[in-house]
mmCIF file of C-alpha atoms and ligand atoms in Angstrom:
data_model
loop_
_atom_site.group_PDB
_atom_site.id
_atom_site.type_symbol
_atom_site.label_atom_id
_atom_site.label_comp_id
_atom_site.label_asym_id
_atom_site.label_seq_id
_atom_site.Cartn_x
_atom_site.Cartn_y
_atom_site.Cartn_z
ATOM 1 C CA UNK A 1 -18.039 19.378 -11.448
ATOM 2 C CA UNK A 2 -15.624 21.054 -13.859
ATOM 3 C CA UNK A 3 -15.294 20.067 -17.525
ATOM 4 C CA UNK A 4 -11.904 18.618 -16.712
ATOM 5 C CA UNK A 5 -13.428 16.167 -14.249
ATOM 6 C CA UNK A 6 -15.914 14.796 -16.766
ATOM 7 C CA UNK A 7 -13.094 13.851 -19.132
ATOM 8 C CA UNK A 8 -11.245 10.567 -18.531
ATOM 9 C CA UNK A 9 -8.047 10.856 -16.535
ATOM 10 C CA UNK A 10 -5.273 9.098 -18.475
ATOM 11 C CA UNK A 11 -3.663 8.087 -15.170
ATOM 12 C CA UNK A 12 -6.726 5.908 -14.457
ATOM 13 C CA UNK A 13 -5.977 3.705 -17.461
ATOM 14 C CA UNK A 14 -3.817 0.603 -17.594
ATOM 15 C CA UNK A 15 -2.287 -0.490 -20.909
ATOM 16 C CA UNK A 16 -5.509 -2.092 -22.190
ATOM 17 C CA UNK A 17 -7.462 0.994 -21.175
ATOM 18 C CA UNK A 18 -5.049 3.299 -23.026
ATOM 19 C CA UNK A 19 -5.294 1.169 -26.172
ATOM 20 C CA UNK A 20 -9.095 1.137 -25.977
ATOM 21 C CA UNK A 21 -9.241 4.897 -25.511
ATOM 22 C CA UNK A 22 -7.027 5.570 -28.514
ATOM 23 C CA UNK A 23 -8.972 3.095 -30.682
ATOM 24 C CA UNK A 24 -12.169 4.836 -29.538
ATOM 25 C CA UNK A 25 -10.715 8.094 -30.840
ATOM 26 C CA UNK A 26 -10.223 6.458 -34.243
ATOM 27 C CA UNK A 27 -6.512 5.596 -34.059
ATOM 28 C CA UNK A 28 -4.496 2.371 -34.013
ATOM 29 C CA UNK A 29 -4.017 0.495 -30.727
ATOM 30 C CA UNK A 30 -0.211 0.731 -30.905
ATOM 31 C CA UNK A 31 -0.502 4.492 -30.439
ATOM 32 C CA UNK A 32 -2.194 3.667 -27.130
ATOM 33 C CA UNK A 33 0.857 1.614 -26.154
ATOM 34 C CA UNK A 34 3.099 4.545 -26.994
ATOM 35 C CA UNK A 35 0.913 6.938 -25.049
ATOM 36 C CA UNK A 36 1.063 4.636 -21.995
ATOM 37 C CA UNK A 37 4.845 4.389 -22.320
ATOM 38 C CA UNK A 38 5.270 8.168 -22.578
ATOM 39 C CA UNK A 39 3.283 8.666 -19.393
ATOM 40 C CA UNK A 40 4.718 5.956 -17.195
ATOM 41 C CA UNK A 41 8.096 4.944 -18.591
ATOM 42 C CA UNK A 42 9.269 8.418 -19.644
ATOM 43 C CA UNK A 43 7.199 10.506 -17.250
ATOM 44 C CA UNK A 44 6.104 12.780 -20.101
ATOM 45 C CA UNK A 45 2.679 14.373 -19.701
ATOM 46 C CA UNK A 46 2.934 17.100 -22.334
ATOM 47 C CA UNK A 47 1.215 15.842 -25.494
ATOM 48 C CA UNK A 48 3.394 18.087 -27.680
ATOM 49 C CA UNK A 49 6.455 16.164 -26.541
ATOM 50 C CA UNK A 50 4.920 12.799 -27.539
ATOM 51 C CA UNK A 51 6.489 13.066 -30.958
ATOM 52 C CA UNK A 52 5.608 9.586 -32.248
ATOM 53 C CA UNK A 53 1.857 10.167 -31.834
ATOM 54 C CA UNK A 54 0.001 11.653 -34.846
ATOM 55 C CA UNK A 55 -0.681 15.347 -34.372
ATOM 56 C CA UNK A 56 -4.429 14.775 -34.754
ATOM 57 C CA UNK A 57 -4.351 12.223 -31.920
ATOM 58 C CA UNK A 58 -2.436 14.645 -29.739
ATOM 59 C CA UNK A 59 -5.062 17.337 -30.227
ATOM 60 C CA UNK A 60 -7.890 14.836 -29.592
ATOM 61 C CA UNK A 61 -6.179 13.852 -26.339
ATOM 62 C CA UNK A 62 -5.780 17.492 -25.378
ATOM 63 C CA UNK A 63 -9.479 18.174 -25.958
ATOM 64 C CA UNK A 64 -11.002 15.012 -24.590
ATOM 65 C CA UNK A 65 -8.820 13.804 -21.725
ATOM 66 C CA UNK A 66 -6.988 15.087 -18.683
ATOM 67 C CA UNK A 67 -3.882 13.991 -16.858
ATOM 68 C CA UNK A 68 -4.623 14.463 -13.201
ATOM 69 C CA UNK A 69 -1.860 13.659 -10.731
ATOM 70 C CA UNK A 70 -1.808 13.860 -6.949
ATOM 71 C CA UNK A 71 0.137 17.023 -6.108
ATOM 72 C CA UNK A 72 3.061 16.871 -3.693
ATOM 73 C CA UNK A 73 2.389 19.486 -1.035
ATOM 74 C CA UNK A 74 4.929 18.446 1.527
ATOM 75 C CA UNK A 75 8.190 16.636 1.365
ATOM 76 C CA UNK A 76 9.665 15.414 4.626
ATOM 77 C CA UNK A 77 13.065 13.765 4.752
ATOM 78 C CA UNK A 78 14.144 11.782 7.788
ATOM 79 C CA UNK A 79 17.702 11.297 9.050
ATOM 80 C CA UNK A 80 17.635 7.592 8.070
ATOM 81 C CA UNK A 81 16.910 8.455 4.405
ATOM 82 C CA UNK A 82 13.181 7.728 4.591
ATOM 83 C CA UNK A 83 11.091 10.341 2.799
ATOM 84 C CA UNK A 84 7.436 11.048 3.341
ATOM 85 C CA UNK A 85 5.388 12.920 0.775
ATOM 86 C CA UNK A 86 2.043 14.405 1.616
ATOM 87 C CA UNK A 87 0.022 14.485 -1.602
ATOM 88 C CA UNK A 88 -3.124 16.460 -2.229
ATOM 89 C CA UNK A 89 -5.885 15.068 -4.441
ATOM 90 C CA UNK A 90 -8.194 17.033 -6.750
ATOM 91 C CA UNK A 91 -10.810 17.468 -4.003
ATOM 92 C CA UNK A 92 -8.359 18.672 -1.369
ATOM 93 C CA UNK A 93 -8.039 15.314 0.420
ATOM 94 C CA UNK A 94 -4.541 14.423 1.535
ATOM 95 C CA UNK A 95 -2.736 11.121 1.524
ATOM 96 C CA UNK A 96 0.762 10.027 2.361
ATOM 97 C CA UNK A 97 3.355 8.045 0.458
ATOM 98 C CA UNK A 98 6.600 6.881 2.032
ATOM 99 C CA UNK A 99 9.900 6.136 0.282
ATOM 100 C CA UNK A 100 12.295 3.824 2.116
ATOM 101 C CA UNK A 101 15.805 3.393 0.655
ATOM 102 C CA UNK A 102 17.867 0.463 1.888
ATOM 103 C CA UNK A 103 21.084 -0.003 -0.114
ATOM 104 C CA UNK A 104 20.109 -0.909 -3.677
ATOM 105 C CA UNK A 105 16.577 -1.712 -2.612
ATOM 106 C CA UNK A 106 14.112 1.147 -2.620
ATOM 107 C CA UNK A 107 10.615 0.534 -1.300
ATOM 108 C CA UNK A 108 7.617 2.749 -1.886
ATOM 109 C CA UNK A 109 4.744 2.462 0.594
ATOM 110 C CA UNK A 110 1.564 3.431 -1.275
ATOM 111 C CA UNK A 111 -1.892 4.431 0.043
ATOM 112 C CA UNK A 112 -5.118 2.940 -1.324
ATOM 113 C CA UNK A 113 -7.801 4.933 0.534
ATOM 114 C CA UNK A 114 -8.218 8.279 2.282
ATOM 115 C CA UNK A 115 -8.496 7.015 5.842
ATOM 116 C CA UNK A 116 -9.599 3.487 6.700
ATOM 117 C CA UNK A 117 -12.768 1.748 7.929
ATOM 118 C CA UNK A 118 -11.087 -1.065 9.743
ATOM 119 C CA UNK A 119 -10.483 0.429 13.177
ATOM 120 C CA UNK A 120 -7.491 -1.728 14.157
ATOM 121 C CA UNK A 121 -6.838 -0.909 17.802
ATOM 122 C CA UNK A 122 -3.169 0.054 17.385
ATOM 123 C CA UNK A 123 -3.240 2.033 14.103
ATOM 124 C CA UNK A 124 -3.224 5.835 13.771
ATOM 125 C CA UNK A 125 -4.991 5.772 10.390
ATOM 126 C CA UNK A 126 -7.973 4.134 12.084
ATOM 127 C CA UNK A 127 -8.382 7.203 14.296
ATOM 128 C CA UNK A 128 -9.058 9.491 11.366
ATOM 129 C CA UNK A 129 -12.075 7.660 10.012
ATOM 130 C CA UNK A 130 -12.734 6.876 6.367
ATOM 131 C CA UNK A 131 -13.407 9.331 3.606
ATOM 132 C CA UNK A 132 -13.163 7.657 0.213
ATOM 133 C CA UNK A 133 -11.421 5.172 -2.031
ATOM 134 C CA UNK A 134 -8.569 6.336 -4.234
ATOM 135 C CA UNK A 135 -8.972 5.981 -7.996
ATOM 136 C CA UNK A 136 -6.481 3.842 -9.934
ATOM 137 C CA UNK A 137 -4.942 7.120 -11.141
ATOM 138 C CA UNK A 138 -4.476 8.368 -7.591
ATOM 139 C CA UNK A 139 -2.768 5.100 -6.640
ATOM 140 C CA UNK A 140 -0.429 4.840 -9.647
ATOM 141 C CA UNK A 141 -0.015 8.638 -9.469
ATOM 142 C CA UNK A 142 1.894 8.138 -6.194
ATOM 143 C CA UNK A 143 4.309 5.808 -8.019
ATOM 144 C CA UNK A 144 4.568 8.264 -10.943
ATOM 145 C CA UNK A 145 5.440 11.132 -8.590
ATOM 146 C CA UNK A 146 7.943 9.113 -6.559
ATOM 147 C CA UNK A 147 9.687 7.869 -9.717
ATOM 148 C CA UNK A 148 10.149 11.444 -10.919
ATOM 149 C CA UNK A 149 11.296 12.696 -7.508
ATOM 150 C CA UNK A 150 13.846 9.914 -7.080
ATOM 151 C CA UNK A 151 14.903 9.723 -10.728
ATOM 152 C CA UNK A 152 14.131 6.002 -11.153
ATOM 153 C CA UNK A 153 11.247 3.651 -10.311
ATOM 154 C CA UNK A 154 11.292 2.081 -6.845
ATOM 155 C CA UNK A 155 12.571 -1.510 -6.823
ATOM 156 C CA UNK A 156 9.633 -2.558 -4.613
ATOM 157 C CA UNK A 157 6.120 -1.331 -3.935
ATOM 158 C CA UNK A 158 4.140 -2.253 -0.828
ATOM 159 C CA UNK A 159 0.422 -1.492 -0.650
ATOM 160 C CA UNK A 160 0.822 -0.710 3.038
ATOM 161 C CA UNK A 161 -0.011 2.982 3.220
ATOM 162 C CA UNK A 162 -3.324 4.421 4.365
ATOM 163 C CA UNK A 163 -6.330 2.206 3.814
ATOM 164 C CA UNK A 164 -7.292 -1.408 3.190
ATOM 165 C CA UNK A 165 -6.312 -2.270 -0.395
ATOM 166 C CA UNK A 166 -8.746 -5.179 -0.695
ATOM 167 C CA UNK A 167 -11.619 -2.843 0.175
ATOM 168 C CA UNK A 168 -10.783 -0.885 -3.001
ATOM 169 C CA UNK A 169 -10.309 -3.934 -5.176
ATOM 170 C CA UNK A 170 -10.690 -2.821 -8.815
ATOM 171 C CA UNK A 171 -8.639 0.367 -8.546
ATOM 172 C CA UNK A 172 -5.852 -1.366 -6.619
ATOM 173 C CA UNK A 173 -5.654 -4.292 -9.053
ATOM 174 C CA UNK A 174 -5.562 -1.945 -12.038
ATOM 175 C CA UNK A 175 -2.806 0.189 -10.506
ATOM 176 C CA UNK A 176 -0.779 -2.915 -9.576
ATOM 177 C CA UNK A 177 -1.023 -4.081 -13.187
ATOM 178 C CA UNK A 178 0.593 -0.851 -14.343
ATOM 179 C CA UNK A 179 3.293 -1.244 -11.677
ATOM 180 C CA UNK A 180 4.115 -4.644 -13.212
ATOM 181 C CA UNK A 181 3.852 -3.616 -16.870
ATOM 182 C CA UNK A 182 7.046 -3.732 -18.943
ATOM 183 C CA UNK A 183 6.022 -0.486 -20.633
ATOM 184 C CA UNK A 184 5.704 1.207 -17.247
ATOM 185 C CA UNK A 185 7.466 0.375 -13.957
ATOM 186 C CA UNK A 186 8.456 -3.248 -14.702
ATOM 187 C CA UNK A 187 8.100 -4.600 -11.174
ATOM 188 C CA UNK A 188 8.001 -8.394 -10.891
ATOM 189 C CA UNK A 189 5.307 -10.171 -8.859
ATOM 190 C CA UNK A 190 7.782 -10.684 -6.005
ATOM 191 C CA UNK A 191 8.325 -6.940 -5.802
ATOM 192 C CA UNK A 192 4.745 -5.792 -5.492
ATOM 193 C CA UNK A 193 3.202 -6.695 -2.128
ATOM 194 C CA UNK A 194 -0.386 -6.183 -1.102
ATOM 195 C CA UNK A 195 -1.023 -6.082 2.628
ATOM 196 C CA UNK A 196 -4.498 -6.884 3.904
ATOM 197 C CA UNK A 197 -6.120 -7.142 7.296
ATOM 198 C CA UNK A 198 -7.996 -10.163 5.943
ATOM 199 C CA UNK A 199 -10.902 -9.392 3.608
ATOM 200 C CA UNK A 200 -11.247 -13.120 2.889
ATOM 201 C CA UNK A 201 -13.536 -13.144 -0.207
ATOM 202 C CA UNK A 202 -11.237 -10.661 -1.907
ATOM 203 C CA UNK A 203 -8.149 -12.774 -1.183
ATOM 204 C CA UNK A 204 -9.812 -15.475 -3.315
ATOM 205 C CA UNK A 205 -10.731 -12.890 -5.960
ATOM 206 C CA UNK A 206 -7.197 -11.528 -6.015
ATOM 207 C CA UNK A 207 -5.834 -14.961 -6.752
ATOM 208 C CA UNK A 208 -7.948 -15.104 -9.920
ATOM 209 C CA UNK A 209 -6.676 -11.845 -11.385
ATOM 210 C CA UNK A 210 -3.250 -11.095 -9.931
ATOM 211 C CA UNK A 211 -0.033 -12.740 -8.821
ATOM 212 C CA UNK A 212 1.416 -10.112 -6.480
ATOM 213 C CA UNK A 213 2.904 -11.110 -3.126
ATOM 214 C CA UNK A 214 0.515 -11.332 -0.208
ATOM 215 C CA UNK A 215 1.119 -9.929 3.278
ATOM 216 C CA UNK A 216 -1.494 -10.341 5.990
ATOM 217 C CA UNK A 217 -1.868 -8.334 9.171
ATOM 218 C CA UNK A 218 -2.245 -11.184 11.635
ATOM 219 C CA UNK A 219 -1.182 -9.612 14.953
ATOM 220 C CA UNK A 220 -2.788 -12.304 17.131
ATOM 221 C CA UNK A 221 -2.675 -16.116 17.173
ATOM 222 C CA UNK A 222 -6.258 -16.705 18.349
ATOM 223 C CA UNK A 223 -9.715 -15.316 17.569
ATOM 224 C CA UNK A 224 -10.393 -13.884 21.031
ATOM 225 C CA UNK A 225 -7.370 -11.592 20.856
ATOM 226 C CA UNK A 226 -7.608 -10.878 17.120
ATOM 227 C CA UNK A 227 -11.260 -9.859 17.507
ATOM 228 C CA UNK A 228 -9.990 -7.086 19.774
ATOM 229 C CA UNK A 229 -6.950 -5.968 17.806
ATOM 230 C CA UNK A 230 -8.160 -6.402 14.225
ATOM 231 C CA UNK A 231 -11.968 -6.143 14.379
ATOM 232 C CA UNK A 232 -12.521 -7.461 10.835
ATOM 233 C CA UNK A 233 -11.668 -10.830 12.426
ATOM 234 C CA UNK A 234 -15.210 -10.920 13.831
ATOM 235 C CA UNK A 235 -16.440 -11.136 10.252
ATOM 236 C CA UNK A 236 -13.671 -13.309 8.823
ATOM 237 C CA UNK A 237 -12.153 -15.386 11.649
ATOM 238 C CA UNK A 238 -8.846 -17.230 11.524
ATOM 239 C CA UNK A 239 -10.468 -20.505 10.416
ATOM 240 C CA UNK A 240 -11.444 -18.719 7.179
ATOM 241 C CA UNK A 241 -8.464 -16.404 6.821
ATOM 242 C CA UNK A 242 -5.656 -18.945 7.132
ATOM 243 C CA UNK A 243 -6.977 -21.378 4.440
ATOM 244 C CA UNK A 244 -7.603 -18.459 2.044
ATOM 245 C CA UNK A 245 -3.966 -17.398 2.411
ATOM 246 C CA UNK A 246 -2.720 -20.975 2.088
ATOM 247 C CA UNK A 247 -4.672 -21.259 -1.175
ATOM 248 C CA UNK A 248 -3.235 -17.977 -2.455
ATOM 249 C CA UNK A 249 0.297 -19.405 -2.496
ATOM 250 C CA UNK A 250 -0.643 -23.028 -3.236
ATOM 251 C CA UNK A 251 0.207 -22.998 -6.959
ATOM 252 C CA UNK A 252 3.825 -22.007 -6.563
ATOM 253 C CA UNK A 253 6.062 -23.939 -4.182
ATOM 254 C CA UNK A 254 8.494 -21.028 -3.849
ATOM 255 C CA UNK A 255 5.857 -18.599 -2.590
ATOM 256 C CA UNK A 256 5.128 -17.807 1.033
ATOM 257 C CA UNK A 257 2.552 -15.737 2.859
ATOM 258 C CA UNK A 258 4.126 -12.887 4.829
ATOM 259 C CA UNK A 259 2.374 -12.524 8.176
ATOM 260 C CA UNK A 260 2.721 -9.162 9.871
ATOM 261 C CA UNK A 261 2.703 -9.253 13.635
ATOM 262 C CA UNK A 262 2.918 -6.042 15.641
ATOM 263 C CA UNK A 263 4.688 -6.604 18.963
ATOM 264 C CA UNK A 264 2.588 -5.166 21.792
ATOM 265 C CA UNK A 265 3.984 -5.317 25.281
ATOM 266 C CA UNK A 266 2.040 -7.783 27.462
ATOM 267 C CA UNK A 267 -0.682 -8.222 24.831
ATOM 268 C CA UNK A 268 0.448 -10.698 22.140
ATOM 269 C CA UNK A 269 4.156 -11.215 22.759
ATOM 270 C CA UNK A 270 4.526 -14.169 25.160
ATOM 271 C CA UNK A 271 6.097 -17.534 24.336
ATOM 272 C CA UNK A 272 2.624 -19.067 24.719
ATOM 273 C CA UNK A 273 1.446 -16.757 21.906
ATOM 274 C CA UNK A 274 4.445 -17.850 19.817
ATOM 275 C CA UNK A 275 3.465 -21.494 20.310
ATOM 276 C CA UNK A 276 -0.150 -20.820 19.303
ATOM 277 C CA UNK A 277 1.138 -19.048 16.229
ATOM 278 C CA UNK A 278 3.279 -22.016 15.270
ATOM 279 C CA UNK A 279 0.254 -24.325 15.543
ATOM 280 C CA UNK A 280 -1.967 -21.896 13.618
ATOM 281 C CA UNK A 281 0.425 -21.683 10.686
ATOM 282 C CA UNK A 282 1.208 -25.387 10.447
ATOM 283 C CA UNK A 283 1.156 -26.433 6.803
ATOM 284 C CA UNK A 284 1.072 -22.860 5.474
ATOM 285 C CA UNK A 285 4.250 -21.703 3.686
ATOM 286 C CA UNK A 286 4.931 -18.685 5.842
ATOM 287 C CA UNK A 287 7.342 -16.024 6.903
ATOM 288 C CA UNK A 288 6.762 -13.749 9.843
ATOM 289 C CA UNK A 289 7.458 -10.047 9.972
ATOM 290 C CA UNK A 290 7.596 -8.867 13.559
ATOM 291 C CA UNK A 291 6.865 -5.140 13.735
ATOM 292 C CA UNK A 292 7.854 -3.198 16.847
ATOM 293 C CA UNK A 293 4.766 -1.121 17.702
ATOM 294 C CA UNK A 294 5.121 2.477 16.521
ATOM 295 C CA UNK A 295 3.489 4.736 19.075
ATOM 296 C CA UNK A 296 1.417 7.802 18.213
ATOM 297 C CA UNK A 297 -0.229 10.392 20.463
ATOM 298 C CA UNK A 298 -3.197 8.882 22.273
ATOM 299 C CA UNK A 299 -2.264 5.244 21.555
ATOM 300 C CA UNK A 300 -2.683 2.953 24.541
ATOM 301 C CA UNK A 301 -0.088 0.363 23.636
ATOM 302 C CA UNK A 302 3.604 0.054 24.358
ATOM 303 C CA UNK A 303 6.081 -1.797 22.162
ATOM 304 C CA UNK A 304 7.552 -5.054 23.473
ATOM 305 C CA UNK A 305 11.112 -4.807 24.791
ATOM 306 C CA UNK A 306 13.735 -5.844 22.186
ATOM 307 C CA UNK A 307 14.753 -8.957 24.197
ATOM 308 C CA UNK A 308 11.165 -10.211 24.196
ATOM 309 C CA UNK A 309 10.836 -9.622 20.463
ATOM 310 C CA UNK A 310 14.075 -11.546 19.955
ATOM 311 C CA UNK A 311 12.976 -14.548 22.076
ATOM 312 C CA UNK A 312 9.628 -14.593 20.253
ATOM 313 C CA UNK A 313 11.517 -14.585 16.958
ATOM 314 C CA UNK A 314 13.901 -17.325 18.089
ATOM 315 C CA UNK A 315 10.976 -19.504 19.169
ATOM 316 C CA UNK A 316 9.427 -19.218 15.692
ATOM 317 C CA UNK A 317 12.755 -19.861 13.969
ATOM 318 C CA UNK A 318 13.280 -23.014 16.069
ATOM 319 C CA UNK A 319 9.999 -24.370 14.737
ATOM 320 C CA UNK A 320 11.126 -23.748 11.162
ATOM 321 C CA UNK A 321 9.202 -20.515 10.516
ATOM 322 C CA UNK A 322 11.424 -17.805 9.114
ATOM 323 C CA UNK A 323 10.864 -14.667 11.167
ATOM 324 C CA UNK A 324 12.489 -11.266 10.977
ATOM 325 C CA UNK A 325 12.047 -8.099 12.971
ATOM 326 C CA UNK A 326 11.117 -5.134 10.809
ATOM 327 C CA UNK A 327 13.447 -2.178 11.177
ATOM 328 C CA UNK A 328 11.538 0.886 12.258
ATOM 329 C CA UNK A 329 12.098 3.523 9.591
ATOM 330 C CA UNK A 330 10.996 7.122 9.433
ATOM 331 C CA UNK A 331 9.455 7.208 12.900
ATOM 332 C CA UNK A 332 10.814 10.689 13.610
ATOM 333 C CA UNK A 333 8.677 12.023 10.733
ATOM 334 C CA UNK A 334 5.695 9.817 11.677
ATOM 335 C CA UNK A 335 6.169 7.785 8.497
ATOM 336 C CA UNK A 336 6.506 4.361 10.144
ATOM 337 C CA UNK A 337 3.833 1.629 9.955
ATOM 338 C CA UNK A 338 0.575 2.767 11.479
ATOM 339 C CA UNK A 339 1.665 6.369 11.914
ATOM 340 C CA UNK A 340 0.332 7.774 8.658
ATOM 341 C CA UNK A 341 -2.618 10.144 8.890
ATOM 342 C CA UNK A 342 -3.437 12.274 5.833
ATOM 343 C CA UNK A 343 -5.985 15.000 6.320
ATOM 344 C CA UNK A 344 -9.453 13.544 5.984
ATOM 345 C CA UNK A 345 -12.035 15.767 7.556
ATOM 346 C CA UNK A 346 -12.438 18.375 10.262
ATOM 347 C CA UNK A 347 -12.043 15.880 13.042
ATOM 348 C CA UNK A 348 -8.724 14.825 11.564
ATOM 349 C CA UNK A 349 -7.619 18.393 11.022
ATOM 350 C CA UNK A 350 -8.021 18.903 14.726
ATOM 351 C CA UNK A 351 -5.921 15.800 15.312
ATOM 352 C CA UNK A 352 -3.331 17.129 12.830
ATOM 353 C CA UNK A 353 -3.142 20.432 14.650
ATOM 354 C CA UNK A 354 -2.785 18.732 18.004
ATOM 355 C CA UNK A 355 0.071 16.637 16.652
ATOM 356 C CA UNK A 356 1.801 19.535 14.958
ATOM 357 C CA UNK A 357 1.632 21.416 18.222
ATOM 358 C CA UNK A 358 3.515 18.567 19.771
ATOM 359 C CA UNK A 359 6.251 19.279 17.254
ATOM 360 C CA UNK A 360 5.507 16.386 14.917
ATOM 361 C CA UNK A 361 4.170 16.084 11.431
ATOM 362 C CA UNK A 362 1.375 13.696 10.748
ATOM 363 C CA UNK A 363 0.712 11.190 7.953
ATOM 364 C CA UNK A 364 -1.086 7.763 7.614
ATOM 365 C CA UNK A 365 0.116 4.082 6.934
HETATM 366 N N1 LIG B 1 -4.783 -2.120 5.749
HETATM 367 C C1 LIG B 1 -3.631 -2.886 5.378
HETATM 368 C C2 LIG B 1 -2.361 -2.022 5.272
HETATM 369 C C3 LIG B 1 -1.981 -1.486 6.613
HETATM 370 S S1 LIG B 1 -0.446 -0.826 7.081
HETATM 371 C C4 LIG B 1 -3.424 -3.987 6.393
HETATM 372 O O1 LIG B 1 -4.083 -3.991 7.409
HETATM 373 O O2 LIG B 1 -2.611 -4.878 6.145
HETATM 374 C C5 LIG B 1 0.786 -1.981 7.150
HETATM 375 C C6 LIG B 1 1.015 -2.698 8.484
HETATM 376 O O3 LIG B 1 1.298 -1.827 9.599
HETATM 377 C C7 LIG B 1 -0.175 -3.526 8.887
HETATM 378 O O4 LIG B 1 0.254 -4.819 9.229
HETATM 379 C C8 LIG B 1 -0.679 -2.792 10.096
HETATM 380 O O5 LIG B 1 -1.440 -3.631 10.909
HETATM 381 C C9 LIG B 1 0.607 -2.316 10.725
HETATM 382 N N2 LIG B 1 0.432 -1.262 11.722
HETATM 383 C C10 LIG B 1 -0.604 -0.426 11.870
HETATM 384 N N3 LIG B 1 -0.396 0.407 12.914
HETATM 385 C C11 LIG B 1 0.809 0.097 13.426
HETATM 386 C C12 LIG B 1 1.594 0.652 14.500
HETATM 387 N N4 LIG B 1 1.175 1.684 15.207
HETATM 388 N N5 LIG B 1 2.795 0.100 14.725
HETATM 389 C C13 LIG B 1 3.255 -0.914 13.956
HETATM 390 N N6 LIG B 1 2.570 -1.457 12.931
HETATM 391 C C14 LIG B 1 1.359 -0.957 12.673
#
């Protein structure tokens, strides 16, 4: 381990952490606030340019801390405006971050882990295995980089990149706090969304410490089918998942759970499935996001035809559940949902090479 790695990374600290660090160095807490603001609001990492910090604090920071950012190693624009960045971490691991502009709304899709343990049947990230959690600095570092690349902070952040955010709880919560901080990216609770496959105990924990919007990868209206598609269901079945989500939004009448539902031809897309879904979500303030399946090499599923997706959607709408079909963005650069695959390990490198040979770049969401 190098000396640099034994020093704290300033990117790992939220506002409270920055204040505590500066106080620990013998300075006033408000200098910690200024330091935090320089880093996140102004994007300044050079201590010499932080002119309102005492010179002695600046040299202490230089000697005792590091600022370690994920490094952008690839920048892939798509014809529809979507941009995918491949970022390399200090240990050579690679992750992907996707920027999706849509009029005045700009959404950043952020990764929380290198790879994923969940093994959802229809997701490319699952194929690459799991390597490690990202640190808070590696999560907020994606937002820092994107903000500098674009010239302004994204209007929305979705924790929907590689990995299961609730399996990396502390780092994700800390990074989301910085996203929401007025001295940093100023995103309101409606504009930060965490998507989970359903780690039920951590949905309850999240409610205690955060108020971000909740999206849940449902994908099936009954346990038999969900056990197959989203294997974590075997541990936390629908009878536990649905009440946990209902509780998450219970305190605020305007809030809804967003349920993500990937449309798989002949698997989960019949009107009978729609009816089961309506019964399952009775009494839960809900909206449905129907996601046309994004194929990737070696995937065994086919996306439902548009007419079937539309009748499924209409059936939900008739029962009073607001449902929309998610536009597929960035699929030509493999940046759409479930297509992200950063480089994790040798096995994945082989997969990367195979995909590149087929004329496509690879990432992981
Ligand atoms: N681990 C988190 C974040 C995952 S990615 C979660 O499970 O919620 C965001 C969404 O894309 C999830 O709903 C995921 O199930 C979905 N997804 C994964 N692979 C997909 C694919 N190939 N096509 C469409 N959506 C996919």
